Coordinates of C-alpha atoms in Angstrom, one line a residue:
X212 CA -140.1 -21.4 -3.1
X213 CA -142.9 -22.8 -5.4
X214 CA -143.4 -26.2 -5.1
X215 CA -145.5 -29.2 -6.8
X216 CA -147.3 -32.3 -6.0
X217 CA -147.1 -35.7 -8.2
X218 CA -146.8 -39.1 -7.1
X219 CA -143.9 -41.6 -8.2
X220 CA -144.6 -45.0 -7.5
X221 CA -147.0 -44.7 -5.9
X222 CA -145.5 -42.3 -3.3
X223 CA -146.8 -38.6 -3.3
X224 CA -144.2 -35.8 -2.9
X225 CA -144.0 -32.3 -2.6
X226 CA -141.0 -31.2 -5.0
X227 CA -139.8 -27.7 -5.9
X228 CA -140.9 -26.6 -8.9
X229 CA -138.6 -26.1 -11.5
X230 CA -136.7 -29.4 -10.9
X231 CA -136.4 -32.6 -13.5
X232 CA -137.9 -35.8 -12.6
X233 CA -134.8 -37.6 -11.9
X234 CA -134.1 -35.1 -9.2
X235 CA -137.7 -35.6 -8.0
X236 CA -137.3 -39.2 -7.9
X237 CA -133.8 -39.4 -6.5
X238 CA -135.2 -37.1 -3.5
X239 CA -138.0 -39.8 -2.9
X240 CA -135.0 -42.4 -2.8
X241 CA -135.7 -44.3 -6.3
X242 CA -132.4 -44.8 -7.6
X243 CA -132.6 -44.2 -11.7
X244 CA -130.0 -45.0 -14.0
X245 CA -127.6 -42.1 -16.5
X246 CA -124.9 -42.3 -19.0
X247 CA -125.0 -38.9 -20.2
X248 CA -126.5 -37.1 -16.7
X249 CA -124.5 -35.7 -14.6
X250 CA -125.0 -32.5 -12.0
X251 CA -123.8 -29.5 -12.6
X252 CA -123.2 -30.0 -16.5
X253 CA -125.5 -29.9 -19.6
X254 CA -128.4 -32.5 -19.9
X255 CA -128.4 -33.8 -23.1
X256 CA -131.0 -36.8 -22.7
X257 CA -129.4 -38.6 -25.4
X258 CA -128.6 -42.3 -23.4
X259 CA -132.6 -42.6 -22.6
X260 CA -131.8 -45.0 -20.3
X261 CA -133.4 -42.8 -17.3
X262 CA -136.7 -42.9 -19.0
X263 CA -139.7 -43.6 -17.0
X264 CA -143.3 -43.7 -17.5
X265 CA -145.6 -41.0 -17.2
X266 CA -149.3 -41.3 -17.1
X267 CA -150.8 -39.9 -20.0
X268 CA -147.9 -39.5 -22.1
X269 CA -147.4 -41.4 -25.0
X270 CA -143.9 -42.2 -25.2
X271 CA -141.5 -42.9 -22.5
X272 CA -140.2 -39.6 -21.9
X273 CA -135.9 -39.3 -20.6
X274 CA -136.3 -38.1 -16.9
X275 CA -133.0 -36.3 -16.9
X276 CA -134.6 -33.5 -19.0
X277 CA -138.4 -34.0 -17.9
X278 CA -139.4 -30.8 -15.8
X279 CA -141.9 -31.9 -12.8
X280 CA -145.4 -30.9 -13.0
X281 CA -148.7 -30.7 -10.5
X282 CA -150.7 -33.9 -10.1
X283 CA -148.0 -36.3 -12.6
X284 CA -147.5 -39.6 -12.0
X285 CA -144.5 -41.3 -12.6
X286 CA -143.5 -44.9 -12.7
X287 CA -139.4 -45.4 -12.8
X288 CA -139.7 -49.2 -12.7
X289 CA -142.7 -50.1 -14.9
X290 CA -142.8 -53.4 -17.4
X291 CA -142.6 -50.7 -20.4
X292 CA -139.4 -48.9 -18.6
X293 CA -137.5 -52.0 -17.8
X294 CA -138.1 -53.8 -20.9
X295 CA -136.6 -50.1 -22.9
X296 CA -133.8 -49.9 -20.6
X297 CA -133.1 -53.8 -20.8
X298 CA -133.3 -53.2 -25.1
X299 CA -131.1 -50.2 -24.6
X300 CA -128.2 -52.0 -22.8
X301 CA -128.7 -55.1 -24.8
X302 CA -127.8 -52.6 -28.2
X303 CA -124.5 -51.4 -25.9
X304 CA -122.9 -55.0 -25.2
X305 CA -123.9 -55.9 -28.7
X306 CA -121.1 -53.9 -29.6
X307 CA -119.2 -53.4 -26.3
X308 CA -116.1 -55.9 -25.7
X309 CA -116.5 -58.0 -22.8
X310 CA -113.4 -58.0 -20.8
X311 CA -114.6 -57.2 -17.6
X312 CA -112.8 -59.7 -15.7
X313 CA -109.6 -57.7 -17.0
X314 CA -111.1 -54.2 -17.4
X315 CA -109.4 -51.5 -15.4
X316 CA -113.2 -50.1 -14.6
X317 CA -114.7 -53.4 -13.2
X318 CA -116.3 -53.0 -10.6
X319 CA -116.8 -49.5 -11.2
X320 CA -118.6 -49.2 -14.9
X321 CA -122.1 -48.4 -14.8
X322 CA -123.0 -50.6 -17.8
X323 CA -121.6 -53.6 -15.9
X324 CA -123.7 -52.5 -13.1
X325 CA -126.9 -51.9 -14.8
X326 CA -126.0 -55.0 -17.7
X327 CA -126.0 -56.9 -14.3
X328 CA -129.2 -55.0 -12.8
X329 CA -131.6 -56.1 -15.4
X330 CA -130.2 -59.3 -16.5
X331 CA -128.6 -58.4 -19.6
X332 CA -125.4 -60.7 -20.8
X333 CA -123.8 -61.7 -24.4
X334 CA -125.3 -62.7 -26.9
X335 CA -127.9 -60.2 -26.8
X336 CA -130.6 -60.7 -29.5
X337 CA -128.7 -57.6 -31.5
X338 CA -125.0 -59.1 -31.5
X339 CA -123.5 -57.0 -33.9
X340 CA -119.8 -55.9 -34.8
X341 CA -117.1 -54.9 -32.7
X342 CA -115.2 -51.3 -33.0
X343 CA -111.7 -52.3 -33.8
X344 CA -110.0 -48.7 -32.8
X345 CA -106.8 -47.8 -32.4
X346 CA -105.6 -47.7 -28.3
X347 CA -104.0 -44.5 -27.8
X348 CA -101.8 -45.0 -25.3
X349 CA -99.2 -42.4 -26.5
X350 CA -98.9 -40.6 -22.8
X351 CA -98.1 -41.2 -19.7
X352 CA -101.4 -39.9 -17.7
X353 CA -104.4 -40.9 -19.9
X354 CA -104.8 -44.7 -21.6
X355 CA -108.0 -44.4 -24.0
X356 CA -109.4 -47.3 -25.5
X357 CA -112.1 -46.0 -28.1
X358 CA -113.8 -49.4 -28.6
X359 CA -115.4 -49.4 -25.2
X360 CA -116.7 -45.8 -25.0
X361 CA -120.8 -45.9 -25.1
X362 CA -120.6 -42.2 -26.9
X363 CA -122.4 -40.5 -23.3
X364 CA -120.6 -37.5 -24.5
X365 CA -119.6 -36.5 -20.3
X366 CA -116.1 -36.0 -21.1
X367 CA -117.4 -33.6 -24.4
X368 CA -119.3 -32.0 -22.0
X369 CA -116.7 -31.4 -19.2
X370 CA -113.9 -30.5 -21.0
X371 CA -115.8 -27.8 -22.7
X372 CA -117.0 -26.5 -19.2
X373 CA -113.6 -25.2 -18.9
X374 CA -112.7 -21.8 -20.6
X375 CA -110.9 -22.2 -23.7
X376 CA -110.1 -25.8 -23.0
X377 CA -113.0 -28.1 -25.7
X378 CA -110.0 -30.8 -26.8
X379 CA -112.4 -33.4 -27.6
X380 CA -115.8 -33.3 -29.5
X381 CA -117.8 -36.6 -31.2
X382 CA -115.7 -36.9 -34.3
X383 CA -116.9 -39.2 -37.6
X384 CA -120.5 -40.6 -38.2
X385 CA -122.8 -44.1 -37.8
X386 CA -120.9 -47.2 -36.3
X387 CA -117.6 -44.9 -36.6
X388 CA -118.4 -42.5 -34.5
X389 CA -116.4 -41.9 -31.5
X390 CA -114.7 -39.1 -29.3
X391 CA -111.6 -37.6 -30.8
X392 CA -109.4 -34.5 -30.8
X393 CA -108.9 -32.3 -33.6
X394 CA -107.7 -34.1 -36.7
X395 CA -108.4 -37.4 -34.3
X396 CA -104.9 -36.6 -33.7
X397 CA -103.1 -38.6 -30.0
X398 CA -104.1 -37.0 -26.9
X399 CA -99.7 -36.0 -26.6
X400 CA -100.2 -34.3 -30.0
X401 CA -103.0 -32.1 -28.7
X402 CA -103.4 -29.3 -26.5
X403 CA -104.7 -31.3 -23.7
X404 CA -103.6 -30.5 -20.0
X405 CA -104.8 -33.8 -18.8
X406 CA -107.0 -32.3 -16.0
X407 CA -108.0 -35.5 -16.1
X408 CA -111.9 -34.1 -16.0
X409 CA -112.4 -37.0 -18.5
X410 CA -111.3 -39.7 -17.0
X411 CA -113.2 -39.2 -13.4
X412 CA -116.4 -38.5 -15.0
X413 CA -116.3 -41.7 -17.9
X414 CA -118.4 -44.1 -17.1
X415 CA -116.8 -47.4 -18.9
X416 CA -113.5 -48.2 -19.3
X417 CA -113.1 -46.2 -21.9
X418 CA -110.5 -43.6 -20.5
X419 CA -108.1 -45.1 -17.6
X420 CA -105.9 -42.8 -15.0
X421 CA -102.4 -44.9 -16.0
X422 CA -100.9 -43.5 -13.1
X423 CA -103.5 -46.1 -11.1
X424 CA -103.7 -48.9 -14.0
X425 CA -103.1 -52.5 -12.5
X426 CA -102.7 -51.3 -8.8
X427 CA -106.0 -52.8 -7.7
X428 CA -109.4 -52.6 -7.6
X429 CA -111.8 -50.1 -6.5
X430 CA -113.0 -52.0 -3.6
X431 CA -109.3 -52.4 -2.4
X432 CA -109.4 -49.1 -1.7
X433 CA -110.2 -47.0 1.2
X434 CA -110.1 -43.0 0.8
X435 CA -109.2 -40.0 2.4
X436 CA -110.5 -36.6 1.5
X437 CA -107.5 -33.7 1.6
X438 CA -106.9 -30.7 0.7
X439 CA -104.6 -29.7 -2.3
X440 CA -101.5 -27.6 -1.3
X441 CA -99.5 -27.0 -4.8
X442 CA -101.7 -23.9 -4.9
X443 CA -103.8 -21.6 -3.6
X444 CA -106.9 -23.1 -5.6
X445 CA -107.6 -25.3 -2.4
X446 CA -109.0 -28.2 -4.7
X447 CA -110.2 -31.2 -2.9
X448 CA -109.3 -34.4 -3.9
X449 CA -109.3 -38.3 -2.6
X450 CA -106.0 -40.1 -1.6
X451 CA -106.5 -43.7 -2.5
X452 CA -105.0 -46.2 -0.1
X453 CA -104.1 -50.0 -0.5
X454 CA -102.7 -51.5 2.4
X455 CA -101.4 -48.6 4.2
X456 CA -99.7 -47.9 0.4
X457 CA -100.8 -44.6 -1.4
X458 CA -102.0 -45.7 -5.1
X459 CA -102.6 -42.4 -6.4
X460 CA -105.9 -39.6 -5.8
X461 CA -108.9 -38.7 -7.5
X462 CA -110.9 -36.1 -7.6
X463 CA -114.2 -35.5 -5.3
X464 CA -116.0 -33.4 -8.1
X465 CA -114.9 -33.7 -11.4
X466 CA -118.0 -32.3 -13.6
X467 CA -117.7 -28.5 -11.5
X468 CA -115.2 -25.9 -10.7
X469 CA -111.6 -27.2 -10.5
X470 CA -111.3 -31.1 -10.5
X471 CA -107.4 -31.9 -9.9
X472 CA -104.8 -30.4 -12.1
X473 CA -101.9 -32.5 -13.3
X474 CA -99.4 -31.5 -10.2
X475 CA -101.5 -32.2 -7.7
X476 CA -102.6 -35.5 -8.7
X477 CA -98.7 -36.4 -9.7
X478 CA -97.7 -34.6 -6.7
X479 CA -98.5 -37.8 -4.9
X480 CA -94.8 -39.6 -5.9
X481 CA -93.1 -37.4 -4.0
X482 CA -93.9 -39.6 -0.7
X483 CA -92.1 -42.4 -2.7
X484 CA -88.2 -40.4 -3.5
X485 CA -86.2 -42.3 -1.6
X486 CA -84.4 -38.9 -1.0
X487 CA -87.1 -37.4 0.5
X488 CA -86.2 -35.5 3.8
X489 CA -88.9 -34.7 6.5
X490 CA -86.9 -31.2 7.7
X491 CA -86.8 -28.2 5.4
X492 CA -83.3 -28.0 3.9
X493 CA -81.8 -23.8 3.9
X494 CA -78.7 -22.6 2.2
X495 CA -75.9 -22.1 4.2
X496 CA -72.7 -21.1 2.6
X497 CA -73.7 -22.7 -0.6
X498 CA -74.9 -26.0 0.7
X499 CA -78.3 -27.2 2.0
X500 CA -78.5 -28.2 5.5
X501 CA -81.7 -29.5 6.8
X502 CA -83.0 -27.4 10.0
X503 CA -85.9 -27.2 12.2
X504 CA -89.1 -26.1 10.7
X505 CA -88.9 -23.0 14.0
X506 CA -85.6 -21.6 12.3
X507 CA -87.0 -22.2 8.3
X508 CA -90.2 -20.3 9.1
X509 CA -87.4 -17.4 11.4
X510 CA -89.8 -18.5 14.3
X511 CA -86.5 -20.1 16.3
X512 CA -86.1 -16.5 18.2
X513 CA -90.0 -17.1 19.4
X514 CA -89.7 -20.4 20.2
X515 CA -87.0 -19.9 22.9
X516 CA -88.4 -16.6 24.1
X517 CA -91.6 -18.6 24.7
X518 CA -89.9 -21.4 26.4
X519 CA -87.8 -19.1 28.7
X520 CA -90.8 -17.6 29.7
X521 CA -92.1 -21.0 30.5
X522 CA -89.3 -22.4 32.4
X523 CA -89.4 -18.7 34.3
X524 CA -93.2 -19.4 35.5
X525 CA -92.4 -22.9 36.5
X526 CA -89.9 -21.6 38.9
X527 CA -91.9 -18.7 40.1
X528 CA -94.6 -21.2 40.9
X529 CA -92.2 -23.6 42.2
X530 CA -91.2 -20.9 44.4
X531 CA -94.8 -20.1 45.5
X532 CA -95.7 -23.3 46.6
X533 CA -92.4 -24.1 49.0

C-alpha cells in the first residue's frame, strides 16, 4: 500500500495514502474534535471545528475532508486553530440553551466537552436569540427537543444510509433551520421505525432514548456487550447496568450496518414481567405446563440414554477396581 510522509506537531509519520488528516492525526494520538464526522458515513465538513493549520495554506482548511499529502505539515493545536474553534463554539452556546445540569446528555454532549475544553461559557461575545421550538414528545421511544440540535446533520446522514428509510432532512432556512420530517410533521405521524440510528449518533441533547430518560447518568453505568437474539441479524448491542439493575441497551455502531432495531432494544422489559418463567412452557392438553429445556428441545430421550450409559461405566469401573 502507498504511503506518505508529513509531520503533525511536530511528529513525522508515515500514513497511507489516500487517508484524511483527521485519520492521520488520530493515528499519531492527537485527539481532534467533530460534529458532523463520523466513520463509516459521508463527510460533509460543514461544523469546521476539526480544522487545523497547514503550512502554506491560506485558510484553515476542515481535516475531516483534507486528504494527506507528502512532506505537509500540520498543526491541530495552533493559536489560529484554537482561537477558530473557541469562535466556533462561542456562536453554538450563543444560541444553545444551557441546561446542562438537567440535560439528559450531560456528561455525554460533545459541545459541553469541548465548551469546557477551550474555556468557552455564557455570555459569549455573540449572545444572540434562543430557538423557541416545539418539543415533540409525541412517542414513546424518541423525545426530540429542536432548540438544542447544533444542525451536524449525523442523524440526516444516517437515516439515509439505510435503504428507503431518509425520514428526516434539514427543513426551513437562516435562524429557522432545523431537522424535520416531511411536512415537519411528529416523528408518530411519520414513517419512522425508530431504529433509533438518530439518537446514538446525536451529539447534544437534542434527540433522547425515552426508554433511558431520568434513569441516571452515563457514568452510572457500566456495560456489557451481547449479542441480539430476536433474529438472525446477530446485531451487537450494549446492556446498560445501574446497580446490578438493567436500564436499557444501546447500540455499539450506530453510523454502519444494522444498529438495534426497535425489538431488540425493547426486548430488554421482558426481564422485568413479573410473570416471567425461567422453563419453557409446552401445550399439554390445551394448557401450558412449564418443562425442562431436555424435553422442549425433544432431547429428554438423549439425556437419559447418556446418563444410563454413564451410571453403566461407573459400575463397570467400580467393578474393575474391587
Amino acid at each position: 500500500m502507498a504511503s506518505v510522509t508529513l509531520t503533525i506537531n511536530g511528529q513525522k509519520a508515515i500514513v497511507p495514502s489516500g487517508i484524511t488528516v483527521l485519520e492521520a492525526a488520530e493515528m499519531c494520538g492527537y485527539s481532534v474534535p467533530t460534529f458532523c464526522h463520523e466513520k463509516d458515513l459521508t463527510a460533509p465538513g460543514a461544523c469546521r471545528i476539526c480544522v487545523v493549520e497547514i503550512k502554506g495554506w491560506r485558510n484553515l482548511p476542515p481535516s475531516c475532508v483534507t486528504t494527506v499529502a507528502e512532506g505537509m505539515e500540520v498543526e491541530t493545536e495552533s493559536p489560529a486553530v484554537i482561537e477558530a474553534r473557541k469562535t466556533i463554539l462561542e456562536l453554538l452556546v450563543a444560541n444553545h440553551p444551557l441546561d446542562c445540569m438537567t440535560c439528559e446528555k450531560s456528561g455525554n454532549c460533545k459541545l459541553q466537552d469541548y465548551a469546557y475544553r477551550y474555556g468557552v461559557s455564557s455570555p459569549t461575545p455573540y449572545e444572540g436569540e434562543k430557538k423557541q421550538f416545539a418539543v415533540d414528545d409525541s412517542n414513546p421511544y424518541i423525545y426530540r427537543d429542536s432548540n438544542k440540535c447544533i444542525l451536524c446533520g449525523k442523524c440526516v446522514s444516517t437515516c439515509k444510509a439505510v435503504a428507503d428509510r431518509s425520514i428526516i432532512d434539514y427543513a426551513f432556512r437562516g435562524f429557522n433551520t432545523k431537522i424535520a420530517t416531511f411536512m415537519d410533521t411528529d416523528l408518530k405521524d411519520s414513517s419512522c421505525v425508530y431504529c433509533n440510528r438518530c439518537v446514538a449518533i446525536c451529539p447534544v441533547g437534542a434527540l433522547t432514548d425515552r426508554n433511558m430518560m431520568g434513569k441516571g447518568r452515563i457514568w452510572e453505568y457500566e456495560k456489557d456487550e451481547v449479542t441480539c437474539t430476536f433474529c438472525d441479524s446477530g446485531c451487537k448491542f450494549d446492556v446498560n447496568y445501574k446497580n446490578g439493575e438493567v436500564i436499557g441497551v444501546t447500540a455499539k455502531n450506530p453510523s454502519a450496518g444494522r444498529p438495534l432495531c426497535l425489538k431488540g432494544r425493547l426486548g430488554t422489559e421482558f426481564i422485568k414481567n413479573p410473570d416471567r418463567t425461567d422453563l419453557p412452557l409446552v401445550n399439554k392438553n390445551g394448557e401450558f405446563i412449564p418443562v425442562s429445556w431436555e424435553e422442549a428441545l425433544g432431547i429428554a430421550p438423549i439425556v437419559e440414554k447418556i446418563n444410563a450409559l454413564k451410571c453403566r461405566k461407573e459400575r463397570e469401573l467400580k467393578c474393575l477396581s474391587t
